[in-house]
Short mmCIF file of C-alpha atoms in Angstrom, two decimals:
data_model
loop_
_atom_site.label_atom_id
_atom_site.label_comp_id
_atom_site.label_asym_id
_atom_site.label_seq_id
_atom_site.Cartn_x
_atom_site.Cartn_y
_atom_site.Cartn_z
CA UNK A 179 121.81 135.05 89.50
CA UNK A 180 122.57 133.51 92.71
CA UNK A 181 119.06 134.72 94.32
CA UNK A 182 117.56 133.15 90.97
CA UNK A 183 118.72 129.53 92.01
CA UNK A 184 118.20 129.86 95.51
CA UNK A 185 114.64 130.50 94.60
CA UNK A 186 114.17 127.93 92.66
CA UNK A 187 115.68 125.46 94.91
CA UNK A 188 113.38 126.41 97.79
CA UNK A 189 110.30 126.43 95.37
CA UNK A 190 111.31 122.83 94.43
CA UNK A 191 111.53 121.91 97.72
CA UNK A 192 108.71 123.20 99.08
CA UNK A 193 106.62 121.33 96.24
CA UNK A 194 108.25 118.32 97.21
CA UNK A 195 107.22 118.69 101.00
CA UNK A 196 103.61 118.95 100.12
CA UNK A 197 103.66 116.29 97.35
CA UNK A 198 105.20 113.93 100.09
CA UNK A 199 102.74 114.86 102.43
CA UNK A 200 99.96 114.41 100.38
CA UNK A 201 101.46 110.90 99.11
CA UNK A 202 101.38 110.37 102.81
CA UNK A 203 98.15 111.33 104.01
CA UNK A 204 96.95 109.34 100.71
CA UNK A 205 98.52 106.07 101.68
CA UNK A 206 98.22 106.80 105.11
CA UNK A 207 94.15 107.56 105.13
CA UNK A 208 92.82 105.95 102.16
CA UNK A 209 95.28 102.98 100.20
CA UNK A 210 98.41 102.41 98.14
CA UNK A 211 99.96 100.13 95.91
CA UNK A 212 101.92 96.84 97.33
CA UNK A 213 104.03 94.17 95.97
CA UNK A 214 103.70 91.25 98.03
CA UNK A 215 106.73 88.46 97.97
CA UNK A 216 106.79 84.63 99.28
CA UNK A 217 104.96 82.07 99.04
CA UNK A 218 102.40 81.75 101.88
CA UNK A 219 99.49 83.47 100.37
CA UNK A 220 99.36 80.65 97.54
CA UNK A 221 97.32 80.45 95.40
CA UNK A 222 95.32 83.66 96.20
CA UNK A 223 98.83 85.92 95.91
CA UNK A 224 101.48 84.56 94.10
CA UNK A 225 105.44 86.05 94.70
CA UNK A 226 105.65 88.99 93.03
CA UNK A 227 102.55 89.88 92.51
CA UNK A 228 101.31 93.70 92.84
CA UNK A 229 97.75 94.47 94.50
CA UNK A 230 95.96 97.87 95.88
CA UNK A 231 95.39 98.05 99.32
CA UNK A 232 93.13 100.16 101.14
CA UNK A 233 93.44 101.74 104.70
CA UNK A 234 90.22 103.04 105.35
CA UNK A 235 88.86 99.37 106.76
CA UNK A 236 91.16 99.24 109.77
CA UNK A 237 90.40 103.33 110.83
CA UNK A 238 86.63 102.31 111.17
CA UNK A 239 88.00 98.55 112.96
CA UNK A 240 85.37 97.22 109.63
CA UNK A 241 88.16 94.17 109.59
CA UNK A 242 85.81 90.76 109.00
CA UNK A 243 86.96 87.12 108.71
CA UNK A 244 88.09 85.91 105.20
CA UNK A 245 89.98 89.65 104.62
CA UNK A 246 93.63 89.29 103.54
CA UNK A 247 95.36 92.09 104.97
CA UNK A 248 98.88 93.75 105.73
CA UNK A 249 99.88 93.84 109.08
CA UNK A 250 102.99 94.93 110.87
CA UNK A 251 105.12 91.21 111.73
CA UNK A 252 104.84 90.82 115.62
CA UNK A 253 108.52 89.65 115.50
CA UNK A 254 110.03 92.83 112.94
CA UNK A 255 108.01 95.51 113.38
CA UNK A 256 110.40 97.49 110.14
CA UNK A 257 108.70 94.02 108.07
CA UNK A 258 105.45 93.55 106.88
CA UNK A 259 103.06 90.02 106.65
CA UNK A 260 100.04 89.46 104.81
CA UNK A 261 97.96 87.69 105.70
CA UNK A 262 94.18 85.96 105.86
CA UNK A 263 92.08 87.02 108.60
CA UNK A 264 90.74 83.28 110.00
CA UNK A 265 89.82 84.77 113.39
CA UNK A 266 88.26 87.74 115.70
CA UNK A 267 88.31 88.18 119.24
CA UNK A 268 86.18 85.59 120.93
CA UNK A 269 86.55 83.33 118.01
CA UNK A 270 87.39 79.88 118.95
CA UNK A 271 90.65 78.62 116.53
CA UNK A 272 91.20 74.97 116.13
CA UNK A 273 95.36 74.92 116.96
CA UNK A 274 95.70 71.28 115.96
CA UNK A 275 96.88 69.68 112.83
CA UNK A 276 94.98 67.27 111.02
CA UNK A 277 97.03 64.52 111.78
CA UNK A 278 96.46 64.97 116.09
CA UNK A 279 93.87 63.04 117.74
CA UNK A 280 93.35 65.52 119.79
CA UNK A 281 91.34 68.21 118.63
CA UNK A 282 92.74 71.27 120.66
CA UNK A 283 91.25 74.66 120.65
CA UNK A 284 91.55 78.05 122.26
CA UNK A 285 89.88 81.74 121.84
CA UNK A 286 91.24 84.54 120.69
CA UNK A 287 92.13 87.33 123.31
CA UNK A 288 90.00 90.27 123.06
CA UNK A 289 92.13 92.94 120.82
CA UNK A 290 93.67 90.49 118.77
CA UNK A 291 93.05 88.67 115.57
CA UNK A 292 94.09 85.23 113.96
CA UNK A 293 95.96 85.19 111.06
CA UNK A 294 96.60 82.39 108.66
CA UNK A 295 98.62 82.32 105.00
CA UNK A 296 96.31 80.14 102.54
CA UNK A 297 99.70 77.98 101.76
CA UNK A 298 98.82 76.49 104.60
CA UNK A 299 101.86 73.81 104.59
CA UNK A 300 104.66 76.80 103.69
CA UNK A 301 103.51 79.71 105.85
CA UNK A 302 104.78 81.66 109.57
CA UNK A 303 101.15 83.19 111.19
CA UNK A 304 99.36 82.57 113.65
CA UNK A 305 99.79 78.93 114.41
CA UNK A 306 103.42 80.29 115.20
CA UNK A 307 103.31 83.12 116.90
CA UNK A 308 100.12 83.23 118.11
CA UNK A 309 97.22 86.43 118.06
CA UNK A 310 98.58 89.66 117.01
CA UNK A 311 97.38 92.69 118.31
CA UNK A 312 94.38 94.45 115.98
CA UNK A 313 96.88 97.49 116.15
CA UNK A 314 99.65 96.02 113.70
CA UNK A 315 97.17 96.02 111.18
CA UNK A 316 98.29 98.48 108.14
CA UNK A 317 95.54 97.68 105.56
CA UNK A 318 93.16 95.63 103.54
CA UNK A 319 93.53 94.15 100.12
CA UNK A 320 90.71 94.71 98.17
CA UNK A 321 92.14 94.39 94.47
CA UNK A 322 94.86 92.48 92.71
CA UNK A 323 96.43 94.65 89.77
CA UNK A 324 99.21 92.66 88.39
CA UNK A 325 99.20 89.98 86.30
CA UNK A 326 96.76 91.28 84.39
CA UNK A 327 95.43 87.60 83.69
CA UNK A 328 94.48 87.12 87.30
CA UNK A 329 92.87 90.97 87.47
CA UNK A 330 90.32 91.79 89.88
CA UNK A 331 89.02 90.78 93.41
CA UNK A 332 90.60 88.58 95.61
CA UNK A 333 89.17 84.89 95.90
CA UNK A 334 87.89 83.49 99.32
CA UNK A 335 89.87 81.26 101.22
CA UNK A 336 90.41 77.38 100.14
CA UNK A 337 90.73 76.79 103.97
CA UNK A 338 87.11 77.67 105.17
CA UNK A 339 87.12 74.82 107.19
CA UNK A 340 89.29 76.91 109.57
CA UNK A 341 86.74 79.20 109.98
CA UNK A 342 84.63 79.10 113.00
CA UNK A 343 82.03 81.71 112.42
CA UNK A 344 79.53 79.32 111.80
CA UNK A 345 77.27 77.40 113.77
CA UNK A 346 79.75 75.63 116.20
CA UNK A 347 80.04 78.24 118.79
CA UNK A 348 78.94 82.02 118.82
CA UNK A 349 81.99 84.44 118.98
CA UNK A 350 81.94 86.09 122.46
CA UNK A 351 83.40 89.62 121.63
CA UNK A 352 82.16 89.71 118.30
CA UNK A 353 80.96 93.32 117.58
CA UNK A 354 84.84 94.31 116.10
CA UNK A 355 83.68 93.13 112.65
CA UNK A 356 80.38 94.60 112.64
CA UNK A 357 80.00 98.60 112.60
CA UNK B 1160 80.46 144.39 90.41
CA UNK B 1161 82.44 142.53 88.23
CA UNK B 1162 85.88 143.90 90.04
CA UNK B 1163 84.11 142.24 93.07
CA UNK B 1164 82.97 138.97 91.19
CA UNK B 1165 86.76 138.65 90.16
CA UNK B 1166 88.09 139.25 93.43
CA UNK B 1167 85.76 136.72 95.17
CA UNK B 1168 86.74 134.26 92.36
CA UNK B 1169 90.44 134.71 93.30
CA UNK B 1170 89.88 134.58 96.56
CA UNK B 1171 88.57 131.60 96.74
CA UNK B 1172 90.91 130.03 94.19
CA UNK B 1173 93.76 130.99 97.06
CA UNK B 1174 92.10 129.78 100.05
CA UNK B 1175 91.40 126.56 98.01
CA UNK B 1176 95.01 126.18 96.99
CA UNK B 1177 96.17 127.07 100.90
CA UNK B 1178 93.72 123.96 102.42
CA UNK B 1179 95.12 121.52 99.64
CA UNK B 1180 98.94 122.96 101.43
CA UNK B 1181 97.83 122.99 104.46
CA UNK B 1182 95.77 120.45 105.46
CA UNK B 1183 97.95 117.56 104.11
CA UNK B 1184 101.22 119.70 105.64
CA UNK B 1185 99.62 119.78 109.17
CA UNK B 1186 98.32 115.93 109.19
CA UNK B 1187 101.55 114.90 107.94
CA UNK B 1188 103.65 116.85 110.56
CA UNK B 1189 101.37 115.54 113.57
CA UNK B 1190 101.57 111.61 112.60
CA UNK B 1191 105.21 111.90 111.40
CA UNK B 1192 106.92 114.13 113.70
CA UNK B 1193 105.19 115.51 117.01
CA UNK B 1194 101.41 116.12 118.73
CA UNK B 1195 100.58 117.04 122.17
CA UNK B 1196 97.97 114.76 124.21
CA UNK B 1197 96.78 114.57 127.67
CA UNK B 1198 97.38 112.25 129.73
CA UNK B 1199 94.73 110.52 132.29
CA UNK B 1200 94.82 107.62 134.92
CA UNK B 1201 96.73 107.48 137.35
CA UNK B 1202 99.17 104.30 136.25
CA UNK B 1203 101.92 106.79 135.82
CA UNK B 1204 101.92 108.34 139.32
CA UNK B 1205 104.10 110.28 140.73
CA UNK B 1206 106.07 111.10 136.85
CA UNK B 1207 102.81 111.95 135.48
CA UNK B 1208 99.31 113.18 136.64
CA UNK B 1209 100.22 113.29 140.71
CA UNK B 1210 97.43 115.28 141.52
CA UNK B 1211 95.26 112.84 140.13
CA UNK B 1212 91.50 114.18 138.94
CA UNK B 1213 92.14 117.60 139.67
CA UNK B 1214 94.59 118.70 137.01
CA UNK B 1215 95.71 115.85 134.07
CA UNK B 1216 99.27 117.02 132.55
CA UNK B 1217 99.60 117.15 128.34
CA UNK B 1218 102.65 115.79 127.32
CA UNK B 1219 104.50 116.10 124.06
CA UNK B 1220 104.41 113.27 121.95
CA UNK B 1221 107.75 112.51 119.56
CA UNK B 1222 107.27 110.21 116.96
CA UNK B 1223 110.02 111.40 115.17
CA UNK B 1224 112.33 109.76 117.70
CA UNK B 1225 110.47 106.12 117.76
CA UNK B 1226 110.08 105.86 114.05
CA UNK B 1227 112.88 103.17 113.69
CA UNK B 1228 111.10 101.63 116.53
CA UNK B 1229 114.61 102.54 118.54
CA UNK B 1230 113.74 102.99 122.46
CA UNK B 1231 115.42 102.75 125.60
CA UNK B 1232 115.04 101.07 128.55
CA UNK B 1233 113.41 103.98 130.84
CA UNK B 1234 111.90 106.12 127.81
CA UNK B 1235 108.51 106.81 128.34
CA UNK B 1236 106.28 105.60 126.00
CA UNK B 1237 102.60 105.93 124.41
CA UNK B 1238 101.68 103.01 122.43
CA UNK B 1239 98.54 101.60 120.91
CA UNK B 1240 96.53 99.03 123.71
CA UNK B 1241 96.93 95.32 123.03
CA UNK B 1242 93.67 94.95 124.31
CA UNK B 1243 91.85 97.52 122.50
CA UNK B 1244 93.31 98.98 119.55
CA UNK B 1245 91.00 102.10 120.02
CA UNK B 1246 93.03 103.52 122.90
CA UNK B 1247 96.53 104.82 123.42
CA UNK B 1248 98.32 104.10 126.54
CA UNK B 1249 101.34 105.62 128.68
CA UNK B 1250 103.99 103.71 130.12
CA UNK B 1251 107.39 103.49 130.81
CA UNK B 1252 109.78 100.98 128.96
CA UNK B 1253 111.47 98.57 131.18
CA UNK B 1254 112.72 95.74 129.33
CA UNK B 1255 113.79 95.14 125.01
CA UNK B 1256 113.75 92.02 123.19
CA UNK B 1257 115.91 89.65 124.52
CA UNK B 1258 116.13 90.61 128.56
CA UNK B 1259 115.01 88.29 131.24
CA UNK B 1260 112.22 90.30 133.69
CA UNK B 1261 111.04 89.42 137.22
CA UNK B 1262 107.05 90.58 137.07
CA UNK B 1263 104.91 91.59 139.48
CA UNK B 1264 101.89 89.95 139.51
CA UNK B 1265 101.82 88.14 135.95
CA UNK B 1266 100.91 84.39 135.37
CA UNK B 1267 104.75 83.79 135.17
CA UNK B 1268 107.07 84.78 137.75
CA UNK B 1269 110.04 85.73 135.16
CA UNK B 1270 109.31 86.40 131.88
CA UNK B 1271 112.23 86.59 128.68
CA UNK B 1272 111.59 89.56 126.05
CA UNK B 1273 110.33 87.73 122.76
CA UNK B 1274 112.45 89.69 119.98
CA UNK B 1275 110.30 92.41 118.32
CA UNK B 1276 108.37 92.71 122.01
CA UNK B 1277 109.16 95.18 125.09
CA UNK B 1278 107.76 95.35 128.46
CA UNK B 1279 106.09 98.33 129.60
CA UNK B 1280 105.00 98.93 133.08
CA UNK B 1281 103.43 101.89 134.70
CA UNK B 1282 105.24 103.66 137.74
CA UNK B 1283 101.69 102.91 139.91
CA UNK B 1284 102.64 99.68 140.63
CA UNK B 1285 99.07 97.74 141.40
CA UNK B 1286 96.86 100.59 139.88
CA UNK B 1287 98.24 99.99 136.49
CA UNK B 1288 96.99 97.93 133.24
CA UNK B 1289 100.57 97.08 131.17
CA UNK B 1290 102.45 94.06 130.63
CA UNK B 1291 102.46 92.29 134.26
CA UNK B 1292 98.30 92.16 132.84
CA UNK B 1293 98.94 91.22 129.25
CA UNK B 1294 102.69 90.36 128.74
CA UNK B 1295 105.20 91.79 126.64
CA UNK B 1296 103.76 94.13 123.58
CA UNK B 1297 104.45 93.76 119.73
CA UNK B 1298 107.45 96.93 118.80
CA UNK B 1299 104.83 97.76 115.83
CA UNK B 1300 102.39 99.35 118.66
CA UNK B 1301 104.67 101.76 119.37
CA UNK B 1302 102.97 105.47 118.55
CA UNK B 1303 105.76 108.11 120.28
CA UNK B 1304 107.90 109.02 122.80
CA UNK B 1305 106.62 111.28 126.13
CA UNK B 1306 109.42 114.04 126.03
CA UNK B 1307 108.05 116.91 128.17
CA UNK B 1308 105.46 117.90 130.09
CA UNK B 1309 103.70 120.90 128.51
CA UNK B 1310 101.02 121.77 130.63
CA UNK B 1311 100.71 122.79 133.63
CA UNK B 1312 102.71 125.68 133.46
CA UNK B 1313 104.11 124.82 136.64
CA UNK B 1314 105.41 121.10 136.09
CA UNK B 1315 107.11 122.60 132.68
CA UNK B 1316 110.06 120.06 132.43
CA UNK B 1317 111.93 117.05 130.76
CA UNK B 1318 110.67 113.60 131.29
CA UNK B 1319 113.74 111.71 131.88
CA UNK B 1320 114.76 108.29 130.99
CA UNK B 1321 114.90 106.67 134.16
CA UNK B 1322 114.85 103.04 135.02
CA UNK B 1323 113.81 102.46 138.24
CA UNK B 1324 116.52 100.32 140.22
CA UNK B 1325 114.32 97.67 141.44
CA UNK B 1326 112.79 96.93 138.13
CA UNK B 1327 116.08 96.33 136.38
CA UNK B 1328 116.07 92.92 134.16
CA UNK B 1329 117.44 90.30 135.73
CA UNK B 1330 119.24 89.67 132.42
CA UNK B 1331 119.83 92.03 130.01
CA UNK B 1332 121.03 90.86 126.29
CA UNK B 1333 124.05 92.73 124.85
CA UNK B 1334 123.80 94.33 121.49
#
């Protein structure tokens, strides 16, 4: 009787150690499920919302500018941040609000990226703690699943003015976003 | 024939059903809990590598121990490069969040611990790459903790958590 439960409880557990591993290796190596919260990713993301992320982007370093993504927070590394990719190494970032005179400007260090929240006015990135390393990235949103109304593929950013990709200045270290 | 037909079928019905086990079980196990790895360079002379090109040591790797992102000051350490998120690097912990560092050789003479951030130096001093060249690292590059040396047989040991005394922090913060 005894040697019946026993059995049992060691079959159940060792189904339950390779469904976990397998749950890992699957989020781990190709994507997951996320529920984002706050409000810096508005409107793209609103609170609360639920989208599929997928890992495989940041194992081949295929990262490009205008990906949202989910990155470790430079500050709490138990926390996560998502985030809009604005910048890749060698990209020159305008650092100044619209209001300065002063347009200032500086690159971004090789093995880093800029990151910006498209709620420009209500959101902690880059402009606050400055380039994170390209090895806090976790993943890249591809897909928003819940609400159902706003279903599918994420809109491009309604800050493409921050981008610099285009004719201004040619990225010096470019090659991360091209494989 | 058809007993052997039947027992190729099974066969290969259990080896299939063994990968899906083991595969996952094994990847799992060396992300989540341990690997081995060797070490190169020579930024960690005289704890690791002393006889430079001739024989490189392989070190076990603890993640297990570092997945809380809990270290201490002294712990060796391999973490993802700042500067190139391809590589994994070796160093030695030397001061958490908070603590107040004299460098050697970076842009500022003393340096204070953002929180989330360590400094990592190697024990080379002058023939390493670590934070006196790119400041204090992000926690979330941390990848596992150097425990022992496996390899050579003959430098089998512990690596111990030692800070050396003239890089203590000038400040430390209390927890």
């Amino acid at each position: 009787m005894l040697r019946g439960i026993l059995g049992k409880t060691i079959r159940l557990l060792g189904y339950t150690l390779q469904y976990g591993c397998i749950a890992h290796c699957a989020f781990e190596y190709v994507g997951g499920v996320v529920m984002c919260s706050g409000p810096s990713m508005e409107p793209t993301i609103q609170n609360s919302d639920i989208v599929f992320a997928e890992n495989l982007s940041r194992h081949f370093y295929a990262i490009q500018r205008g990906d949202i993504i989910i990155a470790k927070s430079p500050s709490d590394p138990k926390s996560n941040i998502c985030k809009r990719v604005i910048g890749l190494e060698g990209d020159k970032i305008f650092t100044h609000s619209p209001s300065d005179y002063l347009k200032s400007h500086s690159y971004v260090p090789r093995g880093h990226v800029w990151l910006e929240g498209d709620n420009l006015q209500n959101s902690t990135d880059s402009r606050f703690y400055g380039p994170v390393p390209y090895g806090l990235i976790r993943g890249r949103i591809c897909l928003k699943i819940w609400p159902l109304n706003d279903f599918g593929f994420l809109r491009d950013s309604p800050n493409s003015h921050r981008f610099s990709g285009g004719g201004l200045c040619l990225p010096i270290l470019h090659f991360l976003g091209k494989l | 024939m058809m007993l052997a037909q039947g027992f190729g079928r099974r066969y290969m019905k259990a080896f299939l059903k063994g990968f899906f086990v083991a595969v996952p079980v094994t990847v799992t196990f060396l992300d989540q809990v341990a690997c081995v790895a060797r070490v190169e360079g020579a930024s960690m002379q005289p704890s690791l590598n002393p006889g430079g090109s001739h024989s490189s040591d392989v070190v076990l790797l603890n993640h297990w121990k570092v997945r809380n992102y809990e270290v201490q000051r002294g712990d060796i350490v391999s973490l993802v490069s700042p500067k190139n998120p391809e590589q994994k690097i070796i160093k030695r912990v030397i001061a958490l969040e908070g603590d107040i560092i004299k460098t050697i050789g970076h842009k500022n003479r003393y340096v204070k611990v953002p929180r989330g951030h360590m400094w990592v130096e190697g024990d080379h001093h002058g023939h390493s790459f670590d934070s006196n060249a790119f400041g204090p690292v992000a926690l979330g590059l941390l990848h596992a903790h150097a425990t022992h040396i496996l390899w050579p047989p003959e430098r089998w040991q512990r690596l111990e958590s030692v800070l050396p005394p003239e890089r203590v922090p000038v400040q430390t913060e209390e927890k």
